[in-house]
Coordinates of C-alpha atoms (C1' of nucleotides) in Angstrom, one line a residue:
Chain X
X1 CA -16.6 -9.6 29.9
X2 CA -18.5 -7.9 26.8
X3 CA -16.2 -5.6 24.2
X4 CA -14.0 -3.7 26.4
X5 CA -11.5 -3.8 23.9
X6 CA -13.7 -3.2 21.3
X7 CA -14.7 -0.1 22.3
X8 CA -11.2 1.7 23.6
X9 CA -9.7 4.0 22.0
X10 CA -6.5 2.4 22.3
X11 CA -6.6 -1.3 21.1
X12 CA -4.9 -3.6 23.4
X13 CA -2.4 -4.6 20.7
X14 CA -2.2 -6.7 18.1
X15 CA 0.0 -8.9 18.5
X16 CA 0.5 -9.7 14.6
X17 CA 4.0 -11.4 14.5
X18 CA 4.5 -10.4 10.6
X19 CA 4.3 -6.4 12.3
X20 CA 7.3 -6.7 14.4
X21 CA 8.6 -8.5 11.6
X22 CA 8.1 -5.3 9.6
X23 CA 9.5 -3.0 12.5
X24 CA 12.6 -5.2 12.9
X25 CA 13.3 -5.2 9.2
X26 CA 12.9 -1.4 8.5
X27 CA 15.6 -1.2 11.1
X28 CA 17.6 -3.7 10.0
X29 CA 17.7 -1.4 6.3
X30 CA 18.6 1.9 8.2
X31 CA 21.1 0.6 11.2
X32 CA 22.7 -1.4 7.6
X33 CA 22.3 1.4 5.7
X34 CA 21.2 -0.1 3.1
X35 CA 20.8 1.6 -0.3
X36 CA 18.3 1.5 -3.0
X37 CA 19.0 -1.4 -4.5
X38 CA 20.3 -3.9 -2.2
X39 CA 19.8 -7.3 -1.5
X40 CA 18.1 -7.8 1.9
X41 CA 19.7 -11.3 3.0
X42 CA 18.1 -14.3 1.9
X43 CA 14.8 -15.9 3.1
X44 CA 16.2 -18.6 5.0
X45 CA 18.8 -16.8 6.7
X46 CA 16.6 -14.1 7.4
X47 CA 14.0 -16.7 9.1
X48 CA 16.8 -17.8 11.3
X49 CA 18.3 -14.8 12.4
X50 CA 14.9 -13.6 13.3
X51 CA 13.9 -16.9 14.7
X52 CA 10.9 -17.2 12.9
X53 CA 10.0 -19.5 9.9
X54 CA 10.1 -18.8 6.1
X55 CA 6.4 -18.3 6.4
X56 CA 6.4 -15.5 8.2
X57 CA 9.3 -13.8 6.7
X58 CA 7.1 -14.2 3.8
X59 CA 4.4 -12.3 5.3
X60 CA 6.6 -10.0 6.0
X61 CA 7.7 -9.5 2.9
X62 CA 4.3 -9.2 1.3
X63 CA 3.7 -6.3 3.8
X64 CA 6.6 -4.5 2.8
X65 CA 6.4 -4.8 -0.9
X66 CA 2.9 -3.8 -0.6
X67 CA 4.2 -0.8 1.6
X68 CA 6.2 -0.1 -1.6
X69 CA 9.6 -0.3 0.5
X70 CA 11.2 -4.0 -0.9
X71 CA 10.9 -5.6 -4.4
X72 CA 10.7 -9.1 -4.0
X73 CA 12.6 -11.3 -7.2
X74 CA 12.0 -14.8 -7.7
X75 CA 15.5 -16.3 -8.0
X76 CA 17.0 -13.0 -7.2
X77 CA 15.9 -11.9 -3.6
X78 CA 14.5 -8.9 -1.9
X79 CA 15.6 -5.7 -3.4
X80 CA 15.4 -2.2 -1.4
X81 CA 12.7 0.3 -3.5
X82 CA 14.7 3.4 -5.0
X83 CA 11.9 4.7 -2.6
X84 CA 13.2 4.3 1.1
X85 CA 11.6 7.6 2.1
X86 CA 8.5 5.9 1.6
X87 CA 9.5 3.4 4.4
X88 CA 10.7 6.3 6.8
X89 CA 6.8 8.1 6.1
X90 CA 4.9 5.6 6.8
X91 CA 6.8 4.9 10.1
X92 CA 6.6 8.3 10.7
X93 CA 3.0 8.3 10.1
X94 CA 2.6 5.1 12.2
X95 CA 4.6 7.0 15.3
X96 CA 3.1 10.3 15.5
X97 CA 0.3 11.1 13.8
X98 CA -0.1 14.4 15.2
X99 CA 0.3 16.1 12.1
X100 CA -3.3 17.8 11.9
X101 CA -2.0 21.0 10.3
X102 CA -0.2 18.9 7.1
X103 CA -3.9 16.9 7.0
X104 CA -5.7 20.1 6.9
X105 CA -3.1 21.8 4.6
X106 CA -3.5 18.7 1.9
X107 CA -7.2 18.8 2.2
X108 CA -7.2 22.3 1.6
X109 CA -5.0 22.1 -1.8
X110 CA -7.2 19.1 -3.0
X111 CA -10.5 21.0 -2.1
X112 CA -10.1 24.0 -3.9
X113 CA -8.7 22.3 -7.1
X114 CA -11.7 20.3 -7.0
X115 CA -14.4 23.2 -6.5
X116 CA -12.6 25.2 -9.6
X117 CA -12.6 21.8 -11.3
X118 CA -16.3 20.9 -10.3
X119 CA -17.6 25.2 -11.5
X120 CA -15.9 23.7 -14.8
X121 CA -17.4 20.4 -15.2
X122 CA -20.5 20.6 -13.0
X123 CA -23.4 18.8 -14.4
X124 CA -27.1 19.5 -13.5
X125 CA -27.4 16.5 -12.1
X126 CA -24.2 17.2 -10.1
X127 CA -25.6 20.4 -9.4
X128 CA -28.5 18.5 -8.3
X129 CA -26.7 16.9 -5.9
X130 CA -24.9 19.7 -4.5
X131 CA -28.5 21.2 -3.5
X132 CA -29.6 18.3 -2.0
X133 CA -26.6 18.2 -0.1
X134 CA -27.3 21.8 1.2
X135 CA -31.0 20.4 1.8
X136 CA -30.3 18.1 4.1
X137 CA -27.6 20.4 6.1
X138 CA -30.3 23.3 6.3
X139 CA -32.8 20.3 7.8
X140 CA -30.4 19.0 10.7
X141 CA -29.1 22.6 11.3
X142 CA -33.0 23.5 11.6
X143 CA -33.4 20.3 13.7
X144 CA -30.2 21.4 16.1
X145 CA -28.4 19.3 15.0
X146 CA -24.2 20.4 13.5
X147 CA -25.1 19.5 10.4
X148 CA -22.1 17.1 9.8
X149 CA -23.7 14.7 7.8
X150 CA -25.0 17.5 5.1
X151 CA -21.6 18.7 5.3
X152 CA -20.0 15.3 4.4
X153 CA -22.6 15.3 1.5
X154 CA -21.6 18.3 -0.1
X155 CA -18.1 18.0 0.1
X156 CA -18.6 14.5 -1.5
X157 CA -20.6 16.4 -4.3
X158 CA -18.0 18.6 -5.2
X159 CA -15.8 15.7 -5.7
X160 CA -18.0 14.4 -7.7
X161 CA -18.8 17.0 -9.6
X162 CA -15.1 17.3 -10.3
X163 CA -14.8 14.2 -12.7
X164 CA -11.3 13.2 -11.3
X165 CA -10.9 10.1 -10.4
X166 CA -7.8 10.5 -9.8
X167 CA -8.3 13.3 -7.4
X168 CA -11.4 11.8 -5.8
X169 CA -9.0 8.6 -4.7
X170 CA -6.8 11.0 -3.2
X171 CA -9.4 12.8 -0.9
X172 CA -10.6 9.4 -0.2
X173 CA -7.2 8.6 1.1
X174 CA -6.9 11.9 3.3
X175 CA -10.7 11.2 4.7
X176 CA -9.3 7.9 5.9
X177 CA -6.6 9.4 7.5
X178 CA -8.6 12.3 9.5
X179 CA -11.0 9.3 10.7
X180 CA -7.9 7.3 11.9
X181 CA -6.5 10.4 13.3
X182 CA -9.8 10.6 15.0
X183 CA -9.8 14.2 13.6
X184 CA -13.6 14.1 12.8
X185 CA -14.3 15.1 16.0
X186 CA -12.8 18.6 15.7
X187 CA -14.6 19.2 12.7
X188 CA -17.6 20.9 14.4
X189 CA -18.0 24.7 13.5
X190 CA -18.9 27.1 16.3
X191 CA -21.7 28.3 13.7
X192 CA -23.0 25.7 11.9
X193 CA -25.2 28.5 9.9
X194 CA -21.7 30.1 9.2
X195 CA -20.7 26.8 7.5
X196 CA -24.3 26.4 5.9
X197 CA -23.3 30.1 4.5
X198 CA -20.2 29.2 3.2
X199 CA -21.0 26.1 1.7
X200 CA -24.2 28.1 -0.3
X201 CA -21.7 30.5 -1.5
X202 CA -19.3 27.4 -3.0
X203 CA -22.7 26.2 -4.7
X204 CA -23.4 29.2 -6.1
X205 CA -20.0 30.0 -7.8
X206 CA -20.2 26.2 -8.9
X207 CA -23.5 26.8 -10.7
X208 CA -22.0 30.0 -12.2
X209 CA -19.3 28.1 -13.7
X210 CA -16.7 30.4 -12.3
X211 CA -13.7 28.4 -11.0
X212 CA -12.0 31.4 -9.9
X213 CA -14.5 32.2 -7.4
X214 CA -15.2 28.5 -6.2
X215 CA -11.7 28.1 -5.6
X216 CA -11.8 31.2 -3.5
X217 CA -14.7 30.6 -1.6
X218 CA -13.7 27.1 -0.8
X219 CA -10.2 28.5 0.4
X220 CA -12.4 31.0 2.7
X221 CA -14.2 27.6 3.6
X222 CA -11.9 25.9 5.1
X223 CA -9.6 28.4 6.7
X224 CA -13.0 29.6 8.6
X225 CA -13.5 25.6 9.7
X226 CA -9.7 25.3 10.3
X227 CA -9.4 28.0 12.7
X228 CA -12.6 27.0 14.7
X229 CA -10.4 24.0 14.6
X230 CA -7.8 25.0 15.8
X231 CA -9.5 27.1 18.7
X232 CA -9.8 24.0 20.7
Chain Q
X1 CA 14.3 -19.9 -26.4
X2 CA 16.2 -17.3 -23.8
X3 CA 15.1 -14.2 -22.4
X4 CA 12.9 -12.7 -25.0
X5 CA 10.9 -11.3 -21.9
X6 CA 13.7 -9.5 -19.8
X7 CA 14.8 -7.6 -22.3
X8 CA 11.4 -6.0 -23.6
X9 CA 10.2 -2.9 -21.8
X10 CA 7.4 -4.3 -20.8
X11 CA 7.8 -6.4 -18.0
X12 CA 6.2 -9.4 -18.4
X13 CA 4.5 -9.1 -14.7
X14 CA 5.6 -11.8 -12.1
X15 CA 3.2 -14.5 -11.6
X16 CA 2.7 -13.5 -7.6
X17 CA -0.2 -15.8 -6.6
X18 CA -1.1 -13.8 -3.8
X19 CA -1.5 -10.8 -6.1
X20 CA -4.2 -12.6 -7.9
X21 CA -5.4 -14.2 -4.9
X22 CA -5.7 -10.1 -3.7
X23 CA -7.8 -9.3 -7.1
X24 CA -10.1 -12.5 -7.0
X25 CA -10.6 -11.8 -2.9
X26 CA -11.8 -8.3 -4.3
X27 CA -14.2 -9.1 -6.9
X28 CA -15.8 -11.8 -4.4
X29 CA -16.2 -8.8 -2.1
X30 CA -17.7 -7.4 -4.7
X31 CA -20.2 -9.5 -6.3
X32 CA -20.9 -10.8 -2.8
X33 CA -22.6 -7.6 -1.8
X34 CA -20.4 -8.2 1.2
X35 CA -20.6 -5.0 3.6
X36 CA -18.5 -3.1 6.0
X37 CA -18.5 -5.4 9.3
X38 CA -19.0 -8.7 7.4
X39 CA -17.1 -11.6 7.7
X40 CA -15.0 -13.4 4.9
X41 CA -15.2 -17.1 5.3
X42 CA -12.6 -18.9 7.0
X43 CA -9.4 -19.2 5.9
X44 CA -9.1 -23.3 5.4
X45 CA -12.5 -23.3 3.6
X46 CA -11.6 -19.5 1.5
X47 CA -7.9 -21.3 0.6
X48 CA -9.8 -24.4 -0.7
X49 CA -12.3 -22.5 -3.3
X50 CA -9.6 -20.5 -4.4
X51 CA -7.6 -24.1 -4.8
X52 CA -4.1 -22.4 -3.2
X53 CA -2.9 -23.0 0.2
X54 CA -3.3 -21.5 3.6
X55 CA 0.2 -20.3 3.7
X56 CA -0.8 -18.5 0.4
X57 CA -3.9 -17.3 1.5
X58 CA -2.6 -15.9 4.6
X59 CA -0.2 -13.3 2.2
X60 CA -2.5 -12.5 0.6
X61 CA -4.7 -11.4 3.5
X62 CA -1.6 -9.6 5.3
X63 CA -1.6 -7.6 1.7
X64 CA -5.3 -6.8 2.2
X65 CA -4.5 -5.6 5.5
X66 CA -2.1 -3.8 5.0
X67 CA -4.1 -2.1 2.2
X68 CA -6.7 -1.2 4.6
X69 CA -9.2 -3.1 3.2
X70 CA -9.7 -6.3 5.6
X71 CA -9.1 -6.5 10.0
X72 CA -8.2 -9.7 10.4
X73 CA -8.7 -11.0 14.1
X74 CA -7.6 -13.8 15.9
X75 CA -10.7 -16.6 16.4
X76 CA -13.2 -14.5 14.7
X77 CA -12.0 -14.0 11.4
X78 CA -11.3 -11.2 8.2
X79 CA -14.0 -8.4 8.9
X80 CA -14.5 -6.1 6.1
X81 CA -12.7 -2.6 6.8
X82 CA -15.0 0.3 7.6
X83 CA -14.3 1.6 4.1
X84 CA -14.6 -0.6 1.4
X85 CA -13.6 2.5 -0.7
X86 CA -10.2 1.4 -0.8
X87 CA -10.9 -2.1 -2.4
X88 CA -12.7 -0.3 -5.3
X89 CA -10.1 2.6 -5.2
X90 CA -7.6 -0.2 -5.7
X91 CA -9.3 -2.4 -8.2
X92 CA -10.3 0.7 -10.3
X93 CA -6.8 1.7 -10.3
X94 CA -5.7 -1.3 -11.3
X95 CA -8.4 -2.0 -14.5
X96 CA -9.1 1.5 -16.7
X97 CA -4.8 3.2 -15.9
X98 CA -6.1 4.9 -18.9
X99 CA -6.5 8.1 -17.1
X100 CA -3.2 10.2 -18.0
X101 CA -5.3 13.1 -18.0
X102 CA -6.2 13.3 -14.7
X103 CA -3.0 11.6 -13.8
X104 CA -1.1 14.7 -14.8
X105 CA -4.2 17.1 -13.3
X106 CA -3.3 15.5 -9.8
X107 CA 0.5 15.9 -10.3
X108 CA -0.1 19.6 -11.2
X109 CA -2.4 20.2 -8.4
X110 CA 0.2 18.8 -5.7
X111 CA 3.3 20.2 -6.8
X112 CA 2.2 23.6 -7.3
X113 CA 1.1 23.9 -3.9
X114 CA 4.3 22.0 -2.6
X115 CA 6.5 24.6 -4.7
X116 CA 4.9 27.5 -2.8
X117 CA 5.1 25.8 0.3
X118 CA 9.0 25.1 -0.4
X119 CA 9.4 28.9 -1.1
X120 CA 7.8 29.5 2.2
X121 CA 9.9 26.7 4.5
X122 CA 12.8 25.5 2.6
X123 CA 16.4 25.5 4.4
X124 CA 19.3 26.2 3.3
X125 CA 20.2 22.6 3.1
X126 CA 16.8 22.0 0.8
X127 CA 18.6 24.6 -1.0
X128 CA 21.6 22.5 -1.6
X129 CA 19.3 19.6 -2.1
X130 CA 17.4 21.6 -5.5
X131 CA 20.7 22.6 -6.6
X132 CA 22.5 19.6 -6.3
X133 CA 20.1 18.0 -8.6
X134 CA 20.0 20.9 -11.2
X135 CA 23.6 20.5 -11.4
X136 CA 23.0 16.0 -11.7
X137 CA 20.7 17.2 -14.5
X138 CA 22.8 19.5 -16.0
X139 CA 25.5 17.6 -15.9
X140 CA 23.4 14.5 -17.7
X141 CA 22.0 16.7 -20.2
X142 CA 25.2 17.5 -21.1
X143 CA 26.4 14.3 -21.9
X144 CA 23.6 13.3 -23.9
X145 CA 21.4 12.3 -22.0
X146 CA 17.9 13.0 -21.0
X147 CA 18.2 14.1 -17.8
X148 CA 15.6 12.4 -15.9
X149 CA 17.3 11.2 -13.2
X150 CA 18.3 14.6 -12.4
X151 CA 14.3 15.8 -12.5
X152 CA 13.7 13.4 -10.6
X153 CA 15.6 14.2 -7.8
X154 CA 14.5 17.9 -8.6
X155 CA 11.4 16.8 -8.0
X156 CA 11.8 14.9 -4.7
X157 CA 14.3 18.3 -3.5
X158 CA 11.2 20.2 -4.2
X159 CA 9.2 17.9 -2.4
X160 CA 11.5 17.3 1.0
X161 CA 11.7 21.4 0.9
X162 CA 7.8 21.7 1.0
X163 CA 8.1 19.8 4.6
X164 CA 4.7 17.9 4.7
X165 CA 4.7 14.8 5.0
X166 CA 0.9 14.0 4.2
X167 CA 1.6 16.1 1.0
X168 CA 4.6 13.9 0.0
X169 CA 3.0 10.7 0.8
X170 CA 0.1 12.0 -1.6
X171 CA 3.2 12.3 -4.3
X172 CA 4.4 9.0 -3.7
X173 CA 0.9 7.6 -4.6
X174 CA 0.8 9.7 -7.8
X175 CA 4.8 8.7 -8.8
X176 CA 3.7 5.4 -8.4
X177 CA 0.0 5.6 -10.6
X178 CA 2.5 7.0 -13.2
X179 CA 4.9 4.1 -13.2
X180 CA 2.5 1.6 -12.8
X181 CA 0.8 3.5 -15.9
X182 CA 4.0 3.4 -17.9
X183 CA 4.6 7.1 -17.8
X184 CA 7.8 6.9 -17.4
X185 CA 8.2 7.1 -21.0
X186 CA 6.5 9.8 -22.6
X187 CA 8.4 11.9 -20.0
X188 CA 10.8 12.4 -22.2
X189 CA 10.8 16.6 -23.5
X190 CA 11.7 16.9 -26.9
X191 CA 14.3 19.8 -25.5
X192 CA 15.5 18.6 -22.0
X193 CA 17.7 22.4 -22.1
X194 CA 14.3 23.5 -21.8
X195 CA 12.7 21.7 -19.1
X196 CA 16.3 22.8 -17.3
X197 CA 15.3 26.0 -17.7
X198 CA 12.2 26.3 -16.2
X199 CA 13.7 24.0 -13.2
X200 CA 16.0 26.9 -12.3
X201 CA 13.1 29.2 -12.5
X202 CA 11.4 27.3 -10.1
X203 CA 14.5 26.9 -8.1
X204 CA 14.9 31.1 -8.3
X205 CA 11.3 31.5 -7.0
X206 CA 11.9 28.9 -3.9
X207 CA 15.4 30.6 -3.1
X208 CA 13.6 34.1 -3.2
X209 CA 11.2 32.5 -1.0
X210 CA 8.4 33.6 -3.4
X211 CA 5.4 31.4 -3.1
X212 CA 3.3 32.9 -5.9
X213 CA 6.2 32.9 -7.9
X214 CA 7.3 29.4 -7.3
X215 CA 3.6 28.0 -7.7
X216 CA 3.7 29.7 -11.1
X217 CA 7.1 28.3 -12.3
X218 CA 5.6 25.2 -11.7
X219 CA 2.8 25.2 -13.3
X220 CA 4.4 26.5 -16.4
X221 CA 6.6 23.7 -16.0
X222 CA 4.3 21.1 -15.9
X223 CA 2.1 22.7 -18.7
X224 CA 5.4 22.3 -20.5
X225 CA 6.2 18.9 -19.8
X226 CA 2.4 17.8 -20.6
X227 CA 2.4 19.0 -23.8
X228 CA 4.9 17.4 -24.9
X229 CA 3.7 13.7 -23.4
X230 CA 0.6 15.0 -25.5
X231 CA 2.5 15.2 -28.4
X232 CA 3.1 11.4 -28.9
Chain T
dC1 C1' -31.5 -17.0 36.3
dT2 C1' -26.6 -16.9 36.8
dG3 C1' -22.0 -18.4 36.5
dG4 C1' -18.7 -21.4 34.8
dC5 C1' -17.2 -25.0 31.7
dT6 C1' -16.7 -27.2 27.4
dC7 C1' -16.0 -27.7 22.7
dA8 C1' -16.2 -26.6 18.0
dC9 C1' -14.4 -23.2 15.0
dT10 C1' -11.3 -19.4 13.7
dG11 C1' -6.7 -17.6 12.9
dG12 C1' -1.3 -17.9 14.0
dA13 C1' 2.8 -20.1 13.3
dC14 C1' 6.0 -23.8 12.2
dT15 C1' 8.1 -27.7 9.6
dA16 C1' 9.6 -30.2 5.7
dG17 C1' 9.7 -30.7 1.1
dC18 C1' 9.5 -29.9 -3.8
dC19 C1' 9.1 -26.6 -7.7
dT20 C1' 10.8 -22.8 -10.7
dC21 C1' 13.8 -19.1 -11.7
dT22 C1' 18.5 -16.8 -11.8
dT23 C1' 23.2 -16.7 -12.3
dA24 C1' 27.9 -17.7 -12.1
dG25 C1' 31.3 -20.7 -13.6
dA26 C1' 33.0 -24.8 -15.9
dC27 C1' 33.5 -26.6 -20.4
dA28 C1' 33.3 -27.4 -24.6
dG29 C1' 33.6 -25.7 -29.8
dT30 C1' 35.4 -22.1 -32.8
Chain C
dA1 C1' 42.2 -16.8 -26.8
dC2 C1' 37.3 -16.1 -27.5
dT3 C1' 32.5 -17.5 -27.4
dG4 C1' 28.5 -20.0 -26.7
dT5 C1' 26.3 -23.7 -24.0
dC6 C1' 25.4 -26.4 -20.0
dT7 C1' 25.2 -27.3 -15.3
dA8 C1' 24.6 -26.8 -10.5
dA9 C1' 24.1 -23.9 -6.4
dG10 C1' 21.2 -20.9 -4.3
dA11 C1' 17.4 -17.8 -4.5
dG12 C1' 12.2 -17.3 -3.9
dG13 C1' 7.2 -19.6 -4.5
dC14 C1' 4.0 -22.7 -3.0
dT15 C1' 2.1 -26.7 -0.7
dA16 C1' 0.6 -30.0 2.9
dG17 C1' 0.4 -31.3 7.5
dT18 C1' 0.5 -30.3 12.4
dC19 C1' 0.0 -28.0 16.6
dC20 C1' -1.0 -23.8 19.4
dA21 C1' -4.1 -20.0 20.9
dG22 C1' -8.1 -17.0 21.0
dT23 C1' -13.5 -16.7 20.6
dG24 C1' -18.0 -17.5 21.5
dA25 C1' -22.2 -20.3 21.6
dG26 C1' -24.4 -23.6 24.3
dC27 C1' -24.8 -26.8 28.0
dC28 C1' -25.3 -27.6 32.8
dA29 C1' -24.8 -27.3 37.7
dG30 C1' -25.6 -24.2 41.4

DNA sequence: CTGGCTCACTGGACTAGCCTCTTAGACAGT
DNA sequence: ACTGTCTAAGAGGCTAGTCCAGTGAGCCAG
């Protein structure tokens, strides 16, 4: 047979012994109740009660400290985060992640931050940018086409034209989250020209420098987007 | 000599192999040009380059996973992630912290929108949550003290009452940027009766379930707390 | 040309063992 | 009695070697 699996939506499973290791141990902290700041039992006993061996566990373990929920002490052993919430949310996440309106509501704070940031900061070469971006959605619009790659273009401009770092890893974090969420499929406007509209008016605030009005018209952006959304 | 290195503030960074093994694996990535789709080479021949052993290797791949930035698969191998972002999102982080700026910019641009979300949808219990901890920080102000523990769980009251999860994951990144980036220390207001203060204003708004009000406590608060981390 | 088989290669997991670090408690010296 | 030092038990860190289980290219018979 060819990719079968490959292709599915659902992936037959993975069947990673280190991520039931994970699952078992997260319930192992909250049927113990464990606090912030306790010792998970040692390695070796650990491997035995779960019947697996030490190097596994330690698999494990690297997964969890890297999930931010255990702190792993040479000579000391595996101490519980004074975050378990963080534990509990990325289960959560894991479980359901039908949370669009949360995705769309933290994309919406981030976005219009960024356009008053980028109508404050905006280089011409940013600027530059921007217009291209609004180029290349006009084209495929003209062509028939949604437009979606334009629009990925300009809402990567404005993050750019932001100069946040710190911000831009953020947004890069909820884009990966709407693609695993498979959410980029809703992201289709009933009136691509409406969008095209929309997005001009962002651009033009931008190039005004007025951060007031970006931030607004990005707000009216993506409440028009979210509802179309939110229509299917 | 004894433990000249426990007792400094810095910690003197544990010597996890894999961690290195995580950074080295990146850069390679890196100067390999290797794209989205491409392989890594195998683990036995990888694990002898980087002179550590497979057992080493293999936590240090489950950390790459888990980071997003690798899909390892049984008999084929480690296939770059569809978004390398992450890797240079996670290596950037890691080199220039320098950013406090834009650090604090983030911070502010969350938790103003999660105050006026918590106006909007706290419960009575997030209620007793905010004022449990302004009474922990009163209490540790008090007696001397600085009162951070208190903010903190301020903070995270604020945060649970705001009920988004994407939002508060997007919090715990940031709380982490600013431990990683030493923070922790400059938040220390020269008049912790002050930062009190504008707490229970903040506290007022969300109780009044007042969203504008609440988003502008915050940012007054935060405005007031970054001044003074300027000030040093 | 097609189907099935084989085999080399990849990751998955385990075992056994040795190293370093941490810490509590015994044992000196004051 | 108090205090500082030393020691040993137990914790995690890492390695080497071995075997098991998918994957896929290539061979070969039908």
């Amino acid at each position: 047979m060819e990719k079968t699996a490959r292709l599915g939506l659902e992936r037959v499973a993975r069947p990673r012994l280190y991520e039931q290791l994970v699952e078992q141990i997260l319930a192992y902290i909250e049927s113990a109740q464990l606090k912030p700041g306790d010792l998970l039992p040692a390695e070796r006993d650990l491997a035995e009660r779960l019947g697996v061996s030490r190097a596994t566990l330690a698999q494990a373990l690297v997964a969890l400290e890297v999930l931010g929920v255990i702190d792993v002490q040479h000579g000391t052993g595996a101490v519980l985060a004074r975050r378990p919430s963080v534990a509990s949310v990325v289960k959560g996440l894991r479980e359901h992640q039908s949370r669009l309106p949360e995705i769309v509501e933290a994309r919406s704070t981030l976005e219009v931050k960024l356009a008053a940031l980028a109508a404050e900061r905006r280089t011409d070469q940013d600027l530059a940018a921007i217009d291209n971006a609004l180029d290349v959605m006009a084209q495929e619009i003209g062509d028939g086409d949604r437009g979606t790659h334009g629009d990925e273009l300009f809402h990567q401009a404005i993050t750019g034209a932001a100069h946040s770092s710190v911000l831009a890893q953020l947004m890069a974090f909820i884009a990966e989250m709407i693609l695993e969420t498979r959410m980029e499929s809703l992201g289709q406007p009933g009136r691509p020209e409406q969008s095209l509209a929309s997005h001009r008016k962002i651009a033009a605030a931008v190039r005004a420098q007025d951060p007031a009005a970006a931030a607004d018209a990005m707000l009216a952006h993506i409440e028009l987007v979210s509802d179309v959304e939110l229509l299917r």
